[in-house]
Coordinates of C-alpha atoms in Angstrom, one line a residue:
M1 CA 0.0 -0.1 0.2
L2 CA 1.1 3.5 -0.9
D3 CA 1.7 6.3 1.5
V4 CA -0.2 8.4 1.3
K5 CA 1.2 11.7 2.7
R6 CA 4.4 10.7 0.1
L7 CA 2.4 10.7 -2.8
I8 CA 1.4 13.9 -1.9
L9 CA 5.0 15.4 -1.3
L10 CA 5.8 14.0 -5.6
R11 CA 2.8 15.7 -6.4
D12 CA 3.5 19.0 -5.1
L13 CA 7.5 18.2 -6.9
A14 CA 5.9 17.5 -10.4
E15 CA 3.9 21.6 -9.2
Y16 CA 6.9 23.1 -7.6
G17 CA 9.8 21.8 -9.3
T18 CA 12.5 21.5 -6.9
V19 CA 12.8 19.5 -3.6
S20 CA 13.6 22.8 -1.1
A21 CA 10.1 24.1 -2.9
V22 CA 8.4 21.2 -1.3
A23 CA 9.6 21.4 1.8
D24 CA 8.9 25.2 2.1
V25 CA 5.0 24.4 1.1
H26 CA 5.4 22.0 3.7
Q27 CA 7.3 23.9 6.4
V28 CA 9.9 20.6 6.5
T29 CA 13.5 20.8 5.6
P30 CA 14.6 19.4 2.0
S31 CA 16.6 15.8 3.7
A32 CA 13.4 15.3 4.9
V33 CA 11.1 15.8 1.7
S34 CA 14.2 13.7 0.0
Q35 CA 14.3 10.7 2.9
Q36 CA 10.7 10.3 1.8
L37 CA 10.6 10.7 -1.8
R38 CA 13.0 8.0 -1.6
A39 CA 10.9 5.6 1.0
L40 CA 7.7 6.3 -2.1
E41 CA 10.1 4.8 -4.7
T42 CA 10.7 1.7 -2.3
E43 CA 7.3 1.1 -2.0
T44 CA 6.9 1.2 -5.6
G45 CA 9.8 -0.6 -6.8
A46 CA 10.0 1.8 -8.9
V47 CA 12.7 4.4 -10.0
L48 CA 10.2 8.0 -10.0
L49 CA 12.9 10.6 -10.2
H50 CA 16.1 11.4 -12.5
R51 CA 18.7 12.6 -9.5
E52 CA 21.9 14.6 -11.5
G53 CA 23.7 16.5 -8.5
R54 CA 20.9 18.8 -7.0
T55 CA 19.0 18.6 -9.5
V56 CA 15.7 16.3 -9.6
R57 CA 13.3 15.5 -11.8
L58 CA 10.5 13.4 -12.5
T59 CA 10.7 9.7 -14.7
A60 CA 7.6 8.6 -16.9
T61 CA 7.1 6.1 -14.3
G62 CA 6.5 9.1 -11.8
A63 CA 5.5 11.3 -13.7
A64 CA 2.5 8.2 -14.0
L65 CA 2.1 8.1 -10.6
V66 CA 1.6 12.2 -10.5
R67 CA -1.4 11.4 -12.6
Q68 CA -2.5 8.9 -11.2
S69 CA -2.1 10.3 -7.6
E70 CA -4.2 13.0 -8.1
R71 CA -7.7 11.0 -8.9
V72 CA -6.4 9.0 -5.2
L73 CA -6.5 12.1 -3.7
A74 CA -9.5 13.0 -4.6
E75 CA -11.3 9.9 -4.1
L76 CA -10.2 9.9 -0.5
E77 CA -11.8 13.3 -0.3
R78 CA -14.6 12.2 -1.4
A79 CA -15.3 8.8 0.9
H80 CA -14.2 11.4 3.7
G81 CA -16.9 13.5 2.8
I82 CA -19.4 10.4 2.8
V83 CA -18.4 9.2 5.5
R84 CA -19.0 12.8 7.3
A85 CA -22.5 12.6 5.7
T86 CA -23.8 9.6 7.1
D87 CA -24.2 11.1 10.3
G88 CA -27.1 13.5 9.1
E89 CA -26.0 17.1 11.1
V90 CA -23.3 19.2 9.6
A91 CA -20.3 19.5 13.0
G92 CA -17.1 20.4 13.3
E93 CA -14.3 22.7 12.3
L94 CA -14.8 24.2 9.0
V95 CA -11.0 26.1 8.6
I96 CA -12.0 28.9 5.5
G97 CA -8.7 30.5 4.2
C98 CA -9.8 34.6 3.0
F99 CA -7.8 37.0 1.5
T100 CA -8.0 40.5 3.0
S101 CA -10.4 42.9 1.2
A102 CA -13.2 39.9 1.5
L103 CA -12.7 39.9 5.3
A104 CA -15.3 41.6 6.0
P105 CA -17.9 42.3 3.2
V106 CA -18.2 38.3 2.7
A107 CA -16.1 36.6 5.6
A108 CA -17.7 38.0 8.2
P109 CA -21.7 37.5 7.2
L110 CA -20.9 33.9 5.9
V111 CA -19.6 33.0 8.9
S112 CA -22.7 34.0 10.8
A113 CA -24.8 32.3 8.3
L114 CA -23.1 29.0 9.0
V115 CA -23.7 29.4 12.7
E116 CA -27.3 30.4 12.7
R117 CA -28.5 27.1 10.6
H118 CA -25.3 24.7 11.3
P119 CA -25.2 25.3 15.2
R120 CA -22.5 22.5 15.3
L121 CA -20.0 23.8 13.2
R122 CA -17.6 25.4 14.4
P123 CA -16.2 27.8 11.3
R124 CA -12.9 29.5 11.4
I125 CA -11.3 31.9 9.2
V126 CA -7.7 32.7 8.4
Q127 CA -6.4 35.8 6.9
A128 CA -4.2 35.0 3.5
E129 CA -3.8 35.7 -0.5
P130 CA -4.3 33.8 -2.2
E131 CA -0.5 33.1 -3.3
D132 CA -0.5 31.6 0.6
A133 CA -3.6 30.1 1.1
L134 CA -3.2 28.0 -2.1
P135 CA -0.5 26.1 -0.7
M136 CA -2.3 26.1 2.9
L137 CA -5.2 24.3 1.8
R138 CA -3.3 21.9 -0.9
R139 CA -0.8 20.8 2.3
R140 CA -4.3 20.7 5.2
D141 CA -4.2 23.7 6.6
L142 CA -7.2 24.8 5.3
D143 CA -10.7 23.2 4.4
L144 CA -11.8 26.1 2.1
V145 CA -9.7 29.6 0.3
L146 CA -11.6 32.2 -0.8
H147 CA -9.4 33.0 -3.7
Y148 CA -9.6 35.8 -6.4
R149 CA -7.7 35.8 -9.7
Y150 CA -7.9 39.1 -12.2
R151 CA -9.0 38.0 -15.2
H152 CA -5.6 39.4 -17.4
L153 CA -3.2 38.9 -14.7
G154 CA -3.8 35.0 -13.3
A155 CA -2.5 31.6 -12.9
G156 CA -5.1 28.8 -13.4
L157 CA -5.1 26.6 -10.0
P158 CA -2.5 24.4 -9.2
G159 CA -3.5 20.9 -9.3
G160 CA -5.7 18.8 -7.2
L161 CA -7.9 21.8 -6.2
A162 CA -11.4 23.0 -7.9
A163 CA -13.1 26.1 -8.0
R164 CA -16.6 27.2 -7.8
T165 CA -17.1 31.3 -9.1
L166 CA -19.3 32.6 -6.6
F167 CA -19.7 36.6 -8.7
E168 CA -17.0 38.9 -10.7
D169 CA -15.5 42.1 -8.7
P170 CA -15.1 44.8 -11.0
L171 CA -11.9 47.3 -10.1
M172 CA -12.7 51.0 -9.3
L173 CA -10.7 53.8 -9.5
A174 CA -10.6 56.3 -6.5
V175 CA -10.3 60.2 -7.2
P176 CA -10.5 63.2 -5.9
E177 CA -14.1 64.5 -6.8
R178 CA -12.5 67.6 -8.4
L179 CA -10.8 64.6 -10.8
R180 CA -14.2 62.7 -10.9
A181 CA -15.1 64.1 -14.9
A182 CA -11.5 63.7 -16.8
A183 CA -11.5 60.7 -14.9
G184 CA -15.0 59.7 -16.5
E185 CA -14.4 60.6 -19.9
Q186 CA -10.7 59.2 -20.0
G187 CA -9.9 57.1 -17.2
V188 CA -6.3 55.6 -15.8
A189 CA -5.4 58.3 -18.7
A190 CA -6.5 61.4 -17.1
L191 CA -4.4 60.8 -13.9
R192 CA -1.1 60.8 -15.6
R193 CA 0.3 63.7 -13.4
E194 CA -1.5 62.7 -10.4
R195 CA 0.4 60.7 -7.0
W196 CA -0.9 57.2 -7.0
V197 CA -1.3 55.3 -3.5
T198 CA -1.2 51.5 -3.8
T199 CA -0.5 48.3 -1.8
P200 CA 4.0 47.5 -1.0
P201 CA 5.1 44.9 -3.0
P202 CA 4.9 42.0 -4.2
S203 CA 1.0 42.6 -4.3
A204 CA -1.4 41.2 -7.1
C205 CA -3.3 44.8 -6.6
R206 CA -0.1 46.7 -7.2
D207 CA 0.6 45.2 -9.9
V208 CA -3.1 45.8 -11.3
M209 CA -2.1 49.0 -11.3
L210 CA 1.2 49.1 -13.1
H211 CA -0.6 47.0 -15.6
A212 CA -3.2 49.6 -16.2
C213 CA -0.8 52.6 -15.9
H214 CA 1.3 51.0 -18.3
S215 CA -1.3 50.2 -20.5
A216 CA -2.4 54.1 -20.6
G217 CA 1.2 54.9 -22.0
Y218 CA 2.7 56.7 -18.6
A219 CA 4.4 55.4 -15.7
P220 CA 2.6 56.2 -12.2
Q221 CA 4.4 58.4 -9.7
L222 CA 3.8 56.0 -6.9
E223 CA 3.7 58.5 -3.5
H224 CA 2.1 55.8 -1.2
D225 CA 2.5 52.4 0.3
Y226 CA -0.8 51.3 2.7
T227 CA -1.5 47.4 3.3
D228 CA -5.0 48.1 4.1
L229 CA -6.5 49.9 0.7
R230 CA -9.7 50.9 2.0
S231 CA -8.1 53.1 4.5
A232 CA -6.4 54.4 1.9
L233 CA -9.2 56.3 1.0
A234 CA -8.9 58.4 3.5
L235 CA -5.9 59.6 1.6
V236 CA -7.6 59.9 -1.9
A237 CA -10.5 62.0 -0.2
T238 CA -7.7 64.8 1.1
G239 CA -7.1 65.4 -3.1
L240 CA -3.5 64.5 -2.9
A241 CA -3.6 60.6 -4.4
V242 CA -5.3 58.5 -6.4
T243 CA -5.6 55.0 -6.7
I244 CA -7.0 51.7 -8.2
L245 CA -8.7 49.0 -5.7
P246 CA -11.8 46.1 -5.7
G247 CA -15.5 46.9 -5.6
L248 CA -15.3 44.6 -3.0
L249 CA -13.6 47.7 -0.9
C250 CA -15.8 50.6 -2.8
D251 CA -19.5 50.2 -0.6
D252 CA -19.1 53.1 1.3
P253 CA -16.4 55.4 0.5
P254 CA -15.8 59.3 2.1
D255 CA -17.0 62.1 1.0
G256 CA -15.0 63.7 -1.5
V257 CA -14.1 60.2 -3.0
A258 CA -15.5 59.8 -6.0
I259 CA -15.7 55.6 -7.8
L260 CA -15.6 55.6 -11.2
P261 CA -15.8 51.6 -12.8
I262 CA -12.6 50.7 -15.0
P263 CA -14.6 48.8 -18.2
E264 CA -13.1 44.9 -18.3
K265 CA -10.9 45.2 -15.7
G266 CA -12.0 43.3 -12.6
R267 CA -11.3 39.9 -10.7
T268 CA -12.8 37.0 -10.9
V269 CA -13.8 36.1 -6.8
E270 CA -13.6 32.0 -6.6
A271 CA -14.5 29.5 -3.6
V272 CA -11.8 26.5 -3.9
A273 CA -11.6 23.3 -1.9
R274 CA -9.3 20.4 -2.7
S275 CA -10.9 17.9 -5.5
G276 CA -13.5 15.7 -4.3
A277 CA -13.5 17.4 -0.7
E278 CA -16.7 19.7 -2.1
E279 CA -18.6 17.1 -1.2
H280 CA -18.2 17.4 2.7
P281 CA -20.8 18.0 4.2
A282 CA -19.3 20.9 5.8
I283 CA -17.9 23.0 2.6
V284 CA -21.0 22.2 0.7
A285 CA -22.9 23.8 3.5
A286 CA -20.1 27.1 2.8
L287 CA -20.7 27.0 -0.5
D288 CA -24.6 27.0 -0.3
I289 CA -24.6 30.2 1.6
L290 CA -21.4 32.0 -1.2
T291 CA -23.0 30.7 -4.2
A292 CA -26.1 33.1 -3.1
Y293 CA -24.0 36.2 -2.1
R294 CA -24.0 39.5 -3.3
H295 CA -22.4 42.8 -2.6
P296 CA -23.8 46.2 -3.8
T297 CA -21.1 47.6 -5.8
C298 CA -20.4 43.6 -7.7
D299 CA -23.0 43.9 -11.0
G300 CA -26.5 42.6 -10.1
T301 CA -25.7 41.6 -6.6
R302 CA -27.0 41.6 -2.9
P303 CA -26.4 41.2 0.4
L304 CA -25.9 37.8 1.9
R305 CA -28.4 37.1 4.1

């Protein structure tokens, strides 16, 4: 019988490319990963890896085992869900990773609705951006992830994960009222002489802002770094800065701030689980609530109930 944890390490090696990267994901040492992979080769009685100095790559047999392991892991997740479903009640702990801008508008009402509908369920929120949350999900530190991807920047999901689209979150320009007319007519191009506030690097929000300005033909003046872009709206209200931010953060801007949509720019918000785990009763309960989620700034939406 093959060890499931070792199969996961082999799958992750195929995904991340190096033993060191796999060790970082699983928060263990590279030597521990190498030891487990050698043990997997002993279990299978096959050569799974080519080792050339510090370089490691999968053999054809190793690659075939990775493809099969995805199916095995998904079936194990489904089996776990079936077992839990026989209890007849949604109970236990559900750990949900959530990106910062969705904590207040999405995660808080989700927890409230879950507790109200399923008193024996204990939902727990962990703040994590997608680049951190997805590895945590794969190593089972999280059960479900609220995730986003920018349509013009984002990459696909890693293997072994399944996503359900929840809603589209449009990108918005936040400018002082004095710039409402110009930004409404010319968009980002009207702001080439303005000072910008954005998130510190590395940041998807920063990358999106830079992409928008470069597409308009200029490099922006990056004057201020704010981790919390909703707080940055107060700086915009002084008339001394402009920014781009997701619609989730724009439902109640301060006085003096004009919020304008950027056509055809936005991100897709998704709920992501391990493949097969979508049938776990607690995850089904969360997905039922999340698929009904609506937000006033996002097209065609209404508040969670």
